[in-house]
Each structure stands twice: as C-alpha cells, then as structure tokens.
Amino acid sequence: MLGHTVPLLLPVDIDECGTGRHSCANDTICFNLDGGYDCRCPHGKNCTGDCVHDGKVKHNGQIWVLENDRCSVCSCQTGFVMCRRMVCDCENPTVDLSCCPECDPRLSSQCLHQNGETVYNSGDTWVQDCRQCRCLQGEVDCWPLPCPEVECEFSILPENECCPRCVTDPCQADTVRNDITKTCQDEMNVVRFTGSSWIKHGTECTLCQCKVKLKTALCHFSDHM
C-alpha cells in the first residue's frame, strides 16, 4: 500500500497591531512580532498608561463617575477609557437608589389607588367610596368611614357626602333612614306621620308630635303658641 504525504500546516501570524487586537496604551506604539506584539514608548516620552477624558487626565487604573450621568462608571485601563452602567448591589447599604430603583425597599411596600393611577407609600391614608383606606407594606386595608352620631329626629345623607346631617323638615329626610312610613294616631284618630307636629284638639297651647320610636304622640304645654 503506497503512502501519501500530508501537507504541513504552518502557523499564520496575526498582525495584532494592524487589526487592533492589542492592549497597548494610547501613548505607546504597537510593534508586531512573530507570534505576538510589543508596546513601545516613543523616544523622549514617559508612557504612563494615563487617559484623557473630557479634557482631564485620568491616571491608569483610576475609576470615576460621569458628571452628566451619575449611574455610569468609567475607568482608565492602560490608556483606554472604559465606561459601563453601574452594577447594582442591593446588599450594599450605600447603593444609589436613583440608579438602582430595584434595590429600593419602599417600592415593594407601595400601594396603588383603586383608580389605578395614584401611588401611595406605606402608612398613607385616603378616603374612597366612604371608606377609610390605608396602605400598609404594599397591602390596602379599608374600613367604613367613622361618622359622628347625629342626635336629631330627622337626618339626610347629602349626595357626594359620607355622613348624615340633621334636617328639621321630615319631607327632606331620607325615608329609609328615618322610617317616615311609620305613623301615629292623634286624639281624633287622625293619622300623623313620624315627626309631624300639631296642636292638640280642643286646646290652644298643647303641642303634640309623633315619635316613631315610641309609636305614640307626645304632647306638652307650650307658652310660645
């Protein structure tokens, strides 16, 4: 069986200087060598690897924050300026929350209003549909709005208000709230609605009023008649 010759593959040298695949500082000169390259400082210069950024000299290895973008960090690496967005370390107590909002524990404790637009912080309170609501660690808790007790015969709940008010005219009062449908009979067997008043038959100064809770008419002498 006759043998055959395998062609010898010679290594191809890559010109790192010509292709830009080198890490020479910008104040040095790249010289291509067999199998590599060399960074040489021009005669008469002191090559430090420093960088110039926005007209200012940054030393090799120096790290700084951009003046117009506090969330970007730059560094000088052997003459080259490298910039990147700040890495958010939420375990770091000094992390900049304006750059790393995901590290802000207050965001997870906020609540969204029922209208889907307003955002409340934990501890905030508001009134919605006559209920007192509170944001507590991201959860909304609501309960009926407390109203002062009205000590009057008739009351009304005005539109767009949550608590009742007193009224003197039974015709203005809320029928269900005051139960005006209940009645009394006077001394002449005349039907009287709750809260209505009249002068007792046969007198001039005795004022009577129908009281729904007592289901009877109360009369008293009045010297102001």
mmCIF file of C-alpha atoms in Angstrom:
data_model
loop_
_atom_site.group_PDB
_atom_site.id
_atom_site.type_symbol
_atom_site.label_atom_id
_atom_site.label_comp_id
_atom_site.label_asym_id
_atom_site.label_seq_id
_atom_site.Cartn_x
_atom_site.Cartn_y
_atom_site.Cartn_z
ATOM 1 C CA MET A 1 0.000 0.000 0.000
ATOM 2 C CA LEU A 2 1.507 3.286 -1.099
ATOM 3 C CA GLY A 3 1.764 6.037 1.476
ATOM 4 C CA HIS A 4 0.703 9.638 0.924
ATOM 5 C CA THR A 5 2.151 12.933 2.068
ATOM 6 C CA VAL A 6 0.195 15.222 4.408
ATOM 7 C CA PRO A 7 0.878 18.910 3.724
ATOM 8 C CA LEU A 8 2.490 20.698 6.638
ATOM 9 C CA LEU A 9 0.304 23.473 8.053
ATOM 10 C CA LEU A 10 2.397 26.428 9.125
ATOM 11 C CA PRO A 11 1.097 28.791 11.815
ATOM 12 C CA VAL A 12 -0.219 32.075 10.480
ATOM 13 C CA ASP A 13 0.954 35.125 12.346
ATOM 14 C CA ILE A 14 -1.814 37.608 13.200
ATOM 15 C CA ASP A 15 -0.931 41.265 12.996
ATOM 16 C CA GLU A 16 -2.384 42.438 16.300
ATOM 17 C CA CYS A 17 -1.206 45.977 15.671
ATOM 18 C CA GLY A 18 -2.812 46.219 12.264
ATOM 19 C CA THR A 19 -6.097 44.602 13.327
ATOM 20 C CA GLY A 20 -6.363 46.490 16.608
ATOM 21 C CA ARG A 21 -6.206 43.305 18.697
ATOM 22 C CA HIS A 22 -3.718 44.731 21.161
ATOM 23 C CA SER A 23 -3.875 46.384 24.553
ATOM 24 C CA CYS A 24 -1.183 48.974 24.138
ATOM 25 C CA ALA A 25 -1.808 52.277 25.848
ATOM 26 C CA ASN A 26 -2.740 55.116 23.567
ATOM 27 C CA ASP A 27 0.533 56.887 24.298
ATOM 28 C CA THR A 28 2.618 53.880 23.196
ATOM 29 C CA ILE A 29 3.348 52.413 19.792
ATOM 30 C CA CYS A 30 2.396 48.840 18.890
ATOM 31 C CA PHE A 31 5.061 46.764 17.114
ATOM 32 C CA ASN A 32 4.032 43.460 15.580
ATOM 33 C CA LEU A 33 6.272 40.470 16.370
ATOM 34 C CA ASP A 34 6.254 36.839 15.327
ATOM 35 C CA GLY A 35 3.570 35.280 17.494
ATOM 36 C CA GLY A 36 2.778 38.480 19.353
ATOM 37 C CA TYR A 37 3.330 42.206 19.653
ATOM 38 C CA ASP A 38 5.218 44.733 21.725
ATOM 39 C CA CYS A 39 4.186 48.087 23.150
ATOM 40 C CA ARG A 40 6.979 50.598 22.996
ATOM 41 C CA CYS A 41 7.163 54.088 24.367
ATOM 42 C CA PRO A 42 8.274 56.689 21.826
ATOM 43 C CA HIS A 43 11.659 58.218 22.463
ATOM 44 C CA GLY A 44 11.516 61.169 24.798
ATOM 45 C CA LYS A 45 8.114 60.325 26.283
ATOM 46 C CA ASN A 46 7.137 58.965 29.669
ATOM 47 C CA CYS A 47 4.457 56.393 28.910
ATOM 48 C CA THR A 48 2.282 56.039 31.995
ATOM 49 C CA GLY A 49 -0.879 54.476 30.576
ATOM 50 C CA ASP A 50 -2.883 57.511 31.685
ATOM 51 C CA CYS A 51 -6.027 58.592 29.841
ATOM 52 C CA VAL A 52 -7.502 61.915 28.797
ATOM 53 C CA HIS A 53 -11.275 62.166 29.277
ATOM 54 C CA ASP A 54 -13.294 65.354 28.729
ATOM 55 C CA GLY A 55 -10.053 67.309 28.683
ATOM 56 C CA LYS A 56 -8.932 65.921 32.042
ATOM 57 C CA VAL A 57 -6.100 63.482 32.733
ATOM 58 C CA LYS A 58 -7.155 60.236 34.394
ATOM 59 C CA HIS A 59 -4.430 58.034 35.820
ATOM 60 C CA ASN A 60 -4.066 54.416 34.804
ATOM 61 C CA GLY A 61 -6.430 52.364 36.968
ATOM 62 C CA GLN A 62 -8.461 55.386 38.086
ATOM 63 C CA ILE A 63 -12.263 54.963 38.373
ATOM 64 C CA TRP A 64 -14.757 57.838 38.256
ATOM 65 C CA VAL A 65 -18.453 58.638 37.760
ATOM 66 C CA LEU A 66 -19.575 60.642 34.746
ATOM 67 C CA GLU A 67 -20.580 64.209 35.586
ATOM 68 C CA ASN A 68 -23.631 64.107 33.303
ATOM 69 C CA ASP A 69 -24.632 60.537 34.200
ATOM 70 C CA ARG A 70 -24.201 59.543 37.837
ATOM 71 C CA CYS A 71 -25.229 55.984 37.003
ATOM 72 C CA SER A 72 -22.275 55.314 34.671
ATOM 73 C CA VAL A 73 -18.788 54.392 35.882
ATOM 74 C CA CYS A 74 -15.620 54.861 33.828
ATOM 75 C CA SER A 75 -12.086 53.618 34.341
ATOM 76 C CA CYS A 76 -8.709 54.215 32.747
ATOM 77 C CA GLN A 77 -7.088 50.977 31.605
ATOM 78 C CA THR A 78 -3.611 51.402 30.147
ATOM 79 C CA GLY A 79 -4.560 54.454 28.160
ATOM 80 C CA PHE A 80 -8.087 53.411 27.202
ATOM 81 C CA VAL A 81 -11.273 54.791 28.776
ATOM 82 C CA MET A 82 -13.849 52.089 29.501
ATOM 83 C CA CYS A 83 -17.362 53.092 30.625
ATOM 84 C CA ARG A 84 -20.291 50.955 31.749
ATOM 85 C CA ARG A 85 -23.517 51.238 33.696
ATOM 86 C CA MET A 86 -23.211 50.958 37.452
ATOM 87 C CA VAL A 87 -23.613 47.419 38.795
ATOM 88 C CA CYS A 88 -26.451 47.338 41.336
ATOM 89 C CA ASP A 89 -25.535 45.549 44.546
ATOM 90 C CA CYS A 90 -28.689 45.636 46.648
ATOM 91 C CA GLU A 91 -26.765 44.202 49.613
ATOM 92 C CA ASN A 92 -24.637 47.353 49.703
ATOM 93 C CA PRO A 93 -26.257 49.809 52.157
ATOM 94 C CA THR A 94 -24.761 52.762 50.235
ATOM 95 C CA VAL A 95 -26.171 51.745 46.844
ATOM 96 C CA ASP A 96 -27.530 54.697 44.850
ATOM 97 C CA LEU A 97 -31.301 54.076 44.738
ATOM 98 C CA SER A 98 -31.769 56.603 41.937
ATOM 99 C CA CYS A 99 -29.621 54.368 39.721
ATOM 100 C CA CYS A 100 -30.851 51.098 41.220
ATOM 101 C CA PRO A 101 -34.595 51.508 41.906
ATOM 102 C CA GLU A 102 -34.949 47.746 42.143
ATOM 103 C CA CYS A 103 -32.978 47.952 45.397
ATOM 104 C CA ASP A 104 -35.423 50.415 46.981
ATOM 105 C CA PRO A 105 -37.426 48.522 49.638
ATOM 106 C CA ARG A 106 -40.043 51.300 49.630
ATOM 107 C CA LEU A 107 -41.211 50.371 46.122
ATOM 108 C CA SER A 108 -42.313 46.910 47.214
ATOM 109 C CA SER A 109 -44.297 48.463 50.071
ATOM 110 C CA GLN A 110 -46.223 50.947 47.917
ATOM 111 C CA CYS A 111 -49.926 50.627 47.101
ATOM 112 C CA LEU A 112 -51.928 51.507 44.011
ATOM 113 C CA HIS A 113 -55.132 53.514 44.403
ATOM 114 C CA GLN A 114 -58.395 51.964 43.244
ATOM 115 C CA ASN A 115 -58.324 54.268 40.221
ATOM 116 C CA GLY A 116 -55.151 52.549 39.034
ATOM 117 C CA GLU A 117 -53.214 55.817 38.801
ATOM 118 C CA THR A 118 -52.285 57.179 42.232
ATOM 119 C CA VAL A 119 -49.450 55.510 44.152
ATOM 120 C CA TYR A 120 -49.299 55.635 47.959
ATOM 121 C CA ASN A 121 -46.407 54.885 50.274
ATOM 122 C CA SER A 122 -46.755 52.599 53.246
ATOM 123 C CA GLY A 123 -48.595 54.455 56.015
ATOM 124 C CA ASP A 124 -50.547 56.781 53.708
ATOM 125 C CA THR A 125 -54.340 57.025 54.180
ATOM 126 C CA TRP A 126 -57.150 58.170 51.900
ATOM 127 C CA VAL A 127 -60.958 58.051 51.568
ATOM 128 C CA GLN A 128 -62.580 56.003 48.812
ATOM 129 C CA ASP A 129 -66.329 55.328 48.476
ATOM 130 C CA CYS A 130 -66.954 56.464 52.065
ATOM 131 C CA ARG A 131 -64.311 54.095 53.371
ATOM 132 C CA GLN A 132 -61.086 54.976 55.120
ATOM 133 C CA CYS A 133 -58.205 53.194 53.381
ATOM 134 C CA ARG A 134 -54.599 52.737 54.403
ATOM 135 C CA CYS A 135 -51.501 51.417 52.649
ATOM 136 C CA LEU A 136 -49.560 49.033 54.856
ATOM 137 C CA GLN A 137 -46.474 47.350 53.404
ATOM 138 C CA GLY A 138 -47.950 47.009 49.923
ATOM 139 C CA GLU A 139 -51.456 45.958 51.018
ATOM 140 C CA VAL A 140 -54.581 48.143 51.046
ATOM 141 C CA ASP A 141 -56.873 47.876 54.070
ATOM 142 C CA CYS A 142 -60.228 49.715 54.084
ATOM 143 C CA TRP A 143 -62.958 50.091 56.685
ATOM 144 C CA PRO A 144 -66.182 52.150 56.970
ATOM 145 C CA LEU A 145 -65.583 55.849 57.483
ATOM 146 C CA PRO A 146 -66.488 56.769 61.083
ATOM 147 C CA CYS A 147 -69.258 59.365 61.285
ATOM 148 C CA PRO A 148 -70.354 61.378 64.320
ATOM 149 C CA GLU A 149 -73.708 60.315 65.708
ATOM 150 C CA VAL A 150 -76.499 62.711 64.793
ATOM 151 C CA GLU A 151 -78.826 63.452 67.689
ATOM 152 C CA CYS A 152 -81.901 64.626 65.848
ATOM 153 C CA GLU A 153 -85.275 63.354 64.768
ATOM 154 C CA PHE A 154 -84.596 63.540 61.034
ATOM 155 C CA SER A 155 -81.422 63.217 59.043
ATOM 156 C CA ILE A 156 -80.376 63.165 55.420
ATOM 157 C CA LEU A 157 -77.326 61.848 53.590
ATOM 158 C CA PRO A 158 -76.381 64.532 51.023
ATOM 159 C CA GLU A 159 -75.099 63.470 47.639
ATOM 160 C CA ASN A 160 -71.306 63.020 47.426
ATOM 161 C CA GLU A 161 -71.064 63.039 51.228
ATOM 162 C CA CYS A 162 -70.422 60.155 53.580
ATOM 163 C CA CYS A 163 -72.015 61.244 56.854
ATOM 164 C CA PRO A 164 -75.662 62.189 57.559
ATOM 165 C CA ARG A 165 -76.834 65.662 58.549
ATOM 166 C CA CYS A 166 -79.775 66.794 60.630
ATOM 167 C CA VAL A 167 -82.828 68.368 58.994
ATOM 168 C CA THR A 168 -85.966 69.784 60.572
ATOM 169 C CA ASP A 169 -88.355 69.114 57.714
ATOM 170 C CA PRO A 170 -89.444 65.446 57.668
ATOM 171 C CA CYS A 171 -90.193 65.793 53.972
ATOM 172 C CA GLN A 172 -86.488 66.360 53.317
ATOM 173 C CA ALA A 173 -85.360 63.421 55.391
ATOM 174 C CA ASP A 174 -84.351 60.066 53.957
ATOM 175 C CA THR A 175 -87.403 57.811 54.074
ATOM 176 C CA VAL A 176 -85.467 54.624 54.734
ATOM 177 C CA ARG A 177 -83.008 56.193 57.186
ATOM 178 C CA ASN A 178 -85.751 57.840 59.288
ATOM 179 C CA ASP A 179 -88.513 55.315 58.633
ATOM 180 C CA ILE A 180 -91.042 58.045 57.848
ATOM 181 C CA THR A 181 -93.511 55.416 56.706
ATOM 182 C CA LYS A 182 -94.398 54.727 60.357
ATOM 183 C CA THR A 183 -97.305 56.732 61.728
ATOM 184 C CA CYS A 184 -99.181 57.686 64.862
ATOM 185 C CA GLN A 185 -102.831 58.441 65.540
ATOM 186 C CA ASP A 186 -103.769 61.623 67.342
ATOM 187 C CA GLU A 187 -106.564 62.071 69.841
ATOM 188 C CA MET A 188 -109.016 62.415 66.950
ATOM 189 C CA ASN A 189 -107.747 59.193 65.308
ATOM 190 C CA VAL A 190 -106.113 61.239 62.572
ATOM 191 C CA VAL A 191 -103.052 59.515 61.089
ATOM 192 C CA ARG A 192 -99.877 61.510 61.683
ATOM 193 C CA PHE A 193 -96.511 60.762 60.054
ATOM 194 C CA THR A 194 -93.382 60.393 62.098
ATOM 195 C CA GLY A 195 -92.046 63.764 63.226
ATOM 196 C CA SER A 196 -95.147 65.717 62.360
ATOM 197 C CA SER A 197 -96.484 68.182 64.946
ATOM 198 C CA TRP A 198 -99.938 69.579 65.640
ATOM 199 C CA ILE A 199 -101.956 71.455 68.254
ATOM 200 C CA LYS A 200 -103.989 69.101 70.369
ATOM 201 C CA HIS A 201 -107.687 69.259 69.565
ATOM 202 C CA GLY A 202 -109.620 71.434 71.967
ATOM 203 C CA THR A 203 -106.544 73.293 73.230
ATOM 204 C CA GLU A 204 -104.576 76.316 72.153
ATOM 205 C CA CYS A 205 -101.196 75.738 73.759
ATOM 206 C CA THR A 206 -100.611 71.982 73.787
ATOM 207 C CA LEU A 207 -98.175 70.882 71.085
ATOM 208 C CA CYS A 208 -98.039 67.234 70.074
ATOM 209 C CA GLN A 209 -95.528 65.338 67.941
ATOM 210 C CA CYS A 210 -95.481 61.817 66.525
ATOM 211 C CA LYS A 211 -92.437 59.859 67.786
ATOM 212 C CA VAL A 212 -91.629 56.800 65.714
ATOM 213 C CA LYS A 213 -89.601 55.075 68.423
ATOM 214 C CA LEU A 214 -92.431 55.332 70.915
ATOM 215 C CA LYS A 215 -95.144 54.751 68.305
ATOM 216 C CA THR A 216 -97.277 57.329 70.076
ATOM 217 C CA ALA A 217 -97.912 61.046 70.233
ATOM 218 C CA LEU A 218 -96.193 63.116 72.889
ATOM 219 C CA CYS A 219 -97.846 66.347 73.952
ATOM 220 C CA HIS A 220 -96.651 69.163 76.166
ATOM 221 C CA PHE A 221 -97.876 72.590 77.111
ATOM 222 C CA SER A 222 -96.190 75.425 75.235
ATOM 223 C CA ASP A 223 -96.361 79.049 76.313
ATOM 224 C CA HIS A 224 -94.924 80.179 72.968
ATOM 225 C CA MET A 225 -98.055 79.457 70.982
#
